[in-house]
Amino acid sequence: MKKLLNIGFSVLFSGLIFISCEDDDYQTVQSVEKIRIDSVKIMQDTMDVYSIQSIKTYSTYSSQCEGFYGYDYIHNSDVERSVTAYKYTTDGPCTQGTHVRANQINFSPRQTGKYTFKFWNGNSSWITKTIVVE
């Protein structure tokens, strides 16, 4: 029994050493910056108050070390929104080559009206979409 217990502790100790020596696959974020929104997909241009609709945005990234970081979602007025997307860049080894990624915003209006969304498309260009809330 004592020999079995010693073997068990040896295996457990060896496993802990192996795990602690393993390299981390995590990479450090080096920068965060704006990325243009290439296109926007809105499933319904009319919806009800308090319902939820996912608005998808699509952006093009230049390598596997870039990815979606978040949105800057600004309420310009009760019915107007400005949306800017941000990407992160990591310091790890990267596969070069462009790829498109989709991300989404869940929109749940609290009042009726004609909502205007402006999505940053680079420089001073914006993609404008409208949703009517009844």
PDB file of C-alpha atoms in Angstrom:
ATOM      1  CA  MET A   1       0.000   0.000   0.000  1.00  0.00           C
ATOM      2  CA  LYS A   2       2.840   2.345   0.905  1.00  0.00           C
ATOM      3  CA  LYS A   3       4.578   1.583  -2.414  1.00  0.00           C
ATOM      4  CA  LEU A   4       1.354   2.342  -4.334  1.00  0.00           C
ATOM      5  CA  LEU A   5       0.994   5.646  -2.477  1.00  0.00           C
ATOM      6  CA  ASN A   6       4.604   6.597  -3.302  1.00  0.00           C
ATOM      7  CA  ILE A   7       4.036   5.824  -6.998  1.00  0.00           C
ATOM      8  CA  GLY A   8       0.875   7.946  -6.969  1.00  0.00           C
ATOM      9  CA  PHE A   9       2.688  10.939  -5.439  1.00  0.00           C
ATOM     10  CA  SER A  10       5.564  10.524  -7.917  1.00  0.00           C
ATOM     11  CA  VAL A  11       3.184  10.589 -10.888  1.00  0.00           C
ATOM     12  CA  LEU A  12       1.345  13.606  -9.477  1.00  0.00           C
ATOM     13  CA  PHE A  13       4.602  15.488  -8.817  1.00  0.00           C
ATOM     14  CA  SER A  14       5.954  14.677 -12.317  1.00  0.00           C
ATOM     15  CA  GLY A  15       2.696  15.899 -13.874  1.00  0.00           C
ATOM     16  CA  LEU A  16       2.864  19.199 -11.992  1.00  0.00           C
ATOM     17  CA  ILE A  17       6.464  19.772 -13.111  1.00  0.00           C
ATOM     18  CA  PHE A  18       5.544  18.975 -16.728  1.00  0.00           C
ATOM     19  CA  ILE A  19       2.605  21.396 -16.687  1.00  0.00           C
ATOM     20  CA  SER A  20       4.598  24.212 -15.091  1.00  0.00           C
ATOM     21  CA  CYS A  21       7.398  23.881 -17.694  1.00  0.00           C
ATOM     22  CA  GLU A  22       5.027  23.966 -20.647  1.00  0.00           C
ATOM     23  CA  ASP A  23       5.225  27.056 -22.895  1.00  0.00           C
ATOM     24  CA  ASP A  24       2.253  29.405 -22.900  1.00  0.00           C
ATOM     25  CA  ASP A  25       0.458  29.781 -26.235  1.00  0.00           C
ATOM     26  CA  TYR A  26      -0.735  33.230 -25.207  1.00  0.00           C
ATOM     27  CA  GLN A  27       0.644  36.246 -26.988  1.00  0.00           C
ATOM     28  CA  THR A  28       0.843  39.804 -25.763  1.00  0.00           C
ATOM     29  CA  VAL A  29      -1.378  42.425 -27.344  1.00  0.00           C
ATOM     30  CA  GLN A  30       0.968  45.013 -28.854  1.00  0.00           C
ATOM     31  CA  SER A  31      -1.546  47.564 -30.103  1.00  0.00           C
ATOM     32  CA  VAL A  32      -5.218  48.411 -30.518  1.00  0.00           C
ATOM     33  CA  GLU A  33      -6.368  50.567 -33.395  1.00  0.00           C
ATOM     34  CA  LYS A  34      -9.367  51.315 -35.579  1.00  0.00           C
ATOM     35  CA  ILE A  35     -10.259  48.914 -38.368  1.00  0.00           C
ATOM     36  CA  ARG A  36     -12.640  49.824 -41.140  1.00  0.00           C
ATOM     37  CA  ILE A  37     -15.984  48.088 -41.324  1.00  0.00           C
ATOM     38  CA  ASP A  38     -16.253  46.750 -44.883  1.00  0.00           C
ATOM     39  CA  SER A  39     -19.930  45.818 -44.799  1.00  0.00           C
ATOM     40  CA  VAL A  40     -22.932  45.570 -42.477  1.00  0.00           C
ATOM     41  CA  LYS A  41     -25.748  43.017 -42.438  1.00  0.00           C
ATOM     42  CA  ILE A  42     -29.063  43.891 -40.808  1.00  0.00           C
ATOM     43  CA  MET A  43     -31.625  41.081 -40.963  1.00  0.00           C
ATOM     44  CA  GLN A  44     -34.734  43.229 -40.443  1.00  0.00           C
ATOM     45  CA  ASP A  45     -35.099  46.900 -41.299  1.00  0.00           C
ATOM     46  CA  THR A  46     -38.285  47.028 -39.171  1.00  0.00           C
ATOM     47  CA  MET A  47     -38.587  45.704 -35.616  1.00  0.00           C
ATOM     48  CA  ASP A  48     -40.579  46.075 -32.386  1.00  0.00           C
ATOM     49  CA  VAL A  49     -39.630  48.011 -29.268  1.00  0.00           C
ATOM     50  CA  TYR A  50     -37.722  45.867 -26.706  1.00  0.00           C
ATOM     51  CA  SER A  51     -37.021  43.114 -29.239  1.00  0.00           C
ATOM     52  CA  ILE A  52     -33.397  42.206 -29.945  1.00  0.00           C
ATOM     53  CA  GLN A  53     -31.708  42.160 -33.300  1.00  0.00           C
ATOM     54  CA  SER A  54     -28.118  41.215 -34.098  1.00  0.00           C
ATOM     55  CA  ILE A  55     -26.332  43.587 -36.453  1.00  0.00           C
ATOM     56  CA  LYS A  56     -23.292  41.944 -38.082  1.00  0.00           C
ATOM     57  CA  THR A  57     -20.239  43.848 -39.229  1.00  0.00           C
ATOM     58  CA  TYR A  58     -17.468  42.494 -41.431  1.00  0.00           C
ATOM     59  CA  SER A  59     -13.826  43.640 -41.415  1.00  0.00           C
ATOM     60  CA  THR A  60     -10.701  42.449 -43.219  1.00  0.00           C
ATOM     61  CA  TYR A  61      -7.569  41.607 -41.210  1.00  0.00           C
ATOM     62  CA  SER A  62      -4.096  41.340 -42.760  1.00  0.00           C
ATOM     63  CA  SER A  63      -2.674  38.490 -40.648  1.00  0.00           C
ATOM     64  CA  GLN A  64      -3.533  35.849 -38.054  1.00  0.00           C
ATOM     65  CA  CYS A  65      -2.001  38.128 -35.379  1.00  0.00           C
ATOM     66  CA  GLU A  66      -4.896  40.565 -35.794  1.00  0.00           C
ATOM     67  CA  GLY A  67      -8.377  40.126 -34.406  1.00  0.00           C
ATOM     68  CA  PHE A  68     -11.489  41.917 -33.235  1.00  0.00           C
ATOM     69  CA  TYR A  69     -11.005  43.933 -30.038  1.00  0.00           C
ATOM     70  CA  GLY A  70     -14.315  45.759 -29.584  1.00  0.00           C
ATOM     71  CA  TYR A  71     -16.657  48.518 -30.675  1.00  0.00           C
ATOM     72  CA  ASP A  72     -16.953  52.173 -29.861  1.00  0.00           C
ATOM     73  CA  TYR A  73     -20.775  52.486 -29.819  1.00  0.00           C
ATOM     74  CA  ILE A  74     -21.825  56.106 -29.427  1.00  0.00           C
ATOM     75  CA  HIS A  75     -25.373  57.406 -28.857  1.00  0.00           C
ATOM     76  CA  ASN A  76     -25.287  60.654 -30.865  1.00  0.00           C
ATOM     77  CA  SER A  77     -28.975  61.234 -30.099  1.00  0.00           C
ATOM     78  CA  ASP A  78     -31.990  59.184 -29.047  1.00  0.00           C
ATOM     79  CA  VAL A  79     -32.174  57.595 -32.514  1.00  0.00           C
ATOM     80  CA  GLU A  80     -28.692  58.004 -33.988  1.00  0.00           C
ATOM     81  CA  ARG A  81     -25.692  55.741 -33.356  1.00  0.00           C
ATOM     82  CA  SER A  82     -22.069  55.809 -34.539  1.00  0.00           C
ATOM     83  CA  VAL A  83     -20.121  52.551 -34.519  1.00  0.00           C
ATOM     84  CA  THR A  84     -16.354  52.187 -34.875  1.00  0.00           C
ATOM     85  CA  ALA A  85     -14.593  48.800 -34.748  1.00  0.00           C
ATOM     86  CA  TYR A  86     -11.155  48.207 -33.217  1.00  0.00           C
ATOM     87  CA  LYS A  87      -8.621  45.444 -33.830  1.00  0.00           C
ATOM     88  CA  TYR A  88      -5.776  44.136 -31.706  1.00  0.00           C
ATOM     89  CA  THR A  89      -2.331  43.078 -32.928  1.00  0.00           C
ATOM     90  CA  THR A  90      -0.290  40.487 -31.006  1.00  0.00           C
ATOM     91  CA  ASP A  91       3.466  39.867 -30.896  1.00  0.00           C
ATOM     92  CA  GLY A  92       3.445  36.178 -31.807  1.00  0.00           C
ATOM     93  CA  PRO A  93       4.499  34.400 -34.994  1.00  0.00           C
ATOM     94  CA  CYS A  94       1.854  35.143 -37.607  1.00  0.00           C
ATOM     95  CA  THR A  95       0.589  33.677 -40.811  1.00  0.00           C
ATOM     96  CA  GLN A  96       0.298  36.520 -43.289  1.00  0.00           C
ATOM     97  CA  GLY A  97      -2.726  36.766 -45.544  1.00  0.00           C
ATOM     98  CA  THR A  98      -6.005  38.564 -45.383  1.00  0.00           C
ATOM     99  CA  HIS A  99      -9.088  37.097 -43.787  1.00  0.00           C
ATOM    100  CA  VAL A 100     -12.558  38.500 -43.106  1.00  0.00           C
ATOM    101  CA  ARG A 101     -14.179  38.192 -39.705  1.00  0.00           C
ATOM    102  CA  ALA A 102     -17.749  38.895 -38.672  1.00  0.00           C
ATOM    103  CA  ASN A 103     -18.712  40.447 -35.333  1.00  0.00           C
ATOM    104  CA  GLN A 104     -22.038  41.608 -33.988  1.00  0.00           C
ATOM    105  CA  ILE A 105     -23.866  44.195 -31.968  1.00  0.00           C
ATOM    106  CA  ASN A 106     -27.165  43.326 -30.299  1.00  0.00           C
ATOM    107  CA  PHE A 107     -29.600  46.195 -30.739  1.00  0.00           C
ATOM    108  CA  SER A 108     -32.600  46.437 -28.370  1.00  0.00           C
ATOM    109  CA  PRO A 109     -34.467  49.750 -28.806  1.00  0.00           C
ATOM    110  CA  ARG A 110     -36.365  51.259 -25.874  1.00  0.00           C
ATOM    111  CA  GLN A 111     -38.554  53.656 -27.908  1.00  0.00           C
ATOM    112  CA  THR A 112     -40.170  53.833 -31.321  1.00  0.00           C
ATOM    113  CA  GLY A 113     -38.604  55.833 -34.123  1.00  0.00           C
ATOM    114  CA  LYS A 114     -36.376  55.712 -37.163  1.00  0.00           C
ATOM    115  CA  TYR A 115     -32.872  54.747 -35.959  1.00  0.00           C
ATOM    116  CA  THR A 116     -29.858  55.703 -38.044  1.00  0.00           C
ATOM    117  CA  PHE A 117     -26.603  53.765 -37.667  1.00  0.00           C
ATOM    118  CA  LYS A 118     -23.302  55.031 -39.054  1.00  0.00           C
ATOM    119  CA  PHE A 119     -20.488  52.473 -39.279  1.00  0.00           C
ATOM    120  CA  TRP A 120     -16.921  53.760 -39.750  1.00  0.00           C
ATOM    121  CA  ASN A 121     -15.619  52.724 -43.174  1.00  0.00           C
ATOM    122  CA  GLY A 122     -12.233  54.465 -43.121  1.00  0.00           C
ATOM    123  CA  ASN A 123     -11.041  58.083 -43.222  1.00  0.00           C
ATOM    124  CA  SER A 124     -14.210  60.195 -43.156  1.00  0.00           C
ATOM    125  CA  SER A 125     -16.400  57.575 -44.829  1.00  0.00           C
ATOM    126  CA  TRP A 126     -19.378  55.906 -43.123  1.00  0.00           C
ATOM    127  CA  ILE A 127     -21.840  53.137 -44.034  1.00  0.00           C
ATOM    128  CA  THR A 128     -25.337  54.325 -43.093  1.00  0.00           C
ATOM    129  CA  LYS A 129     -28.148  51.897 -42.201  1.00  0.00           C
ATOM    130  CA  THR A 130     -31.660  52.644 -40.952  1.00  0.00           C
ATOM    131  CA  ILE A 131     -33.960  50.552 -38.735  1.00  0.00           C
ATOM    132  CA  VAL A 132     -37.585  51.526 -38.138  1.00  0.00           C
ATOM    133  CA  VAL A 133     -38.815  50.643 -34.643  1.00  0.00           C
ATOM    134  CA  GLU A 134     -42.578  50.313 -34.166  1.00  0.00           C
TER     135      GLU A 134
END
